[in-house]
Each structure stands twice: as C-alpha cells, then as structure tokens.
C-alpha positions as CSV (number, residue, x, y, z in Angstrom):
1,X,93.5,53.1,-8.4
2,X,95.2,56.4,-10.2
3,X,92.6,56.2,-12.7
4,X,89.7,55.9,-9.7
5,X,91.2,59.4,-8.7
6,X,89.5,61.3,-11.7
7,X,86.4,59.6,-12.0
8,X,83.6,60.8,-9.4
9,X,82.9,58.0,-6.4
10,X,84.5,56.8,-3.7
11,X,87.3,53.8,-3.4
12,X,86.4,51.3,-0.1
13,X,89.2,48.5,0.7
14,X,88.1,45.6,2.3
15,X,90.2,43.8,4.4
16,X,90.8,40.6,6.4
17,X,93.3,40.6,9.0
18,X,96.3,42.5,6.9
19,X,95.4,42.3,3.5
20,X,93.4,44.0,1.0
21,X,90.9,41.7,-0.2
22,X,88.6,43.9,-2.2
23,X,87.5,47.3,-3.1
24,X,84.3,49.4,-4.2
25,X,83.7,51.7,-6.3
26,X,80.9,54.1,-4.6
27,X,79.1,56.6,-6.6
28,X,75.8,58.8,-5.4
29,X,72.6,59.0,-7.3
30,X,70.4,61.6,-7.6
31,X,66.6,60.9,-6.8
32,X,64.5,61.6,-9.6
33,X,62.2,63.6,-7.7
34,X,65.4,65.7,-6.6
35,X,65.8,68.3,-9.6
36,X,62.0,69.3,-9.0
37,X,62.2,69.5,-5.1
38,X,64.8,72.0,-5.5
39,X,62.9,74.3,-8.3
40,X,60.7,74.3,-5.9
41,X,62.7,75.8,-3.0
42,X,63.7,78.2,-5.4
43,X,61.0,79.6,-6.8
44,X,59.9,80.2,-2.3
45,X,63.1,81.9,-2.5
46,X,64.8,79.6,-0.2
47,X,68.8,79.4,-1.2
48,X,70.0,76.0,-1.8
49,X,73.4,75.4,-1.3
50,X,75.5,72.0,-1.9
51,X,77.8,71.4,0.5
52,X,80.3,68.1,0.3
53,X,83.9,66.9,1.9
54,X,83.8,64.6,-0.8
55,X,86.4,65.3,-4.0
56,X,85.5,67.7,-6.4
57,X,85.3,65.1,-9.1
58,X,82.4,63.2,-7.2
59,X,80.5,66.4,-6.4
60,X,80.3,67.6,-10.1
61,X,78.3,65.3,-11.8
62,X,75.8,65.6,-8.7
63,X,76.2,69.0,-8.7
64,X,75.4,69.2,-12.6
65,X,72.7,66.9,-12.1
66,X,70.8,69.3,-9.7
C-alpha cells in the first residue's frame, strides 16, 4: 500500500462484514480523441482548465497526457 501512494490511481478495499477482502487499483484513461478535442477549444480560444481532488500523482500523467 506505501508503494500505491506514489504511483497515479486510486486504492478501493473491499470488504465483507469487518474484513478487508480485496483491493483495486484504479487508474483514468485518456480518450484518444481527447488531446484533439482540446486543440480544438484552444485554437476558439476557449481556456481549458483541469481541475481534480484526486492526488497529485494520479492527475500528472493525465494532465501530461492532455
């Protein structure tokens, strides 16, 4: 789990009843068409921002990929 903390994503627990029975890793993807939908905004002038509560770790590779 200490290693999880650095890497972008998201830890889920499952449980059942009082124990921890599992956990996810949860990362976002960025759409294909997503880079180009932006440019586009852009280039109207529109500003595009990126707002997130996530963790900076898990913003950053989305925010590098856009």
């Amino acid at each position: 789990m200490a290693d999880a903390q650095t890497h972008a994503g998201a830890l889920v627990f499952v449980a059942a009843g009082e124990f921890v029975v599992g956990c996810v890793h949860l990362t976002d993807t960025v759409r294909p068409s997503a880079p180009a939908a932006l440019a586009r905004l852009r280039a109207m002038g529109i500003l595009t921002l990126l707002a997130s509560g996530d963790r900076e770790a898990s913003v950053t590779p989305v925010a590098r990929a856009l």
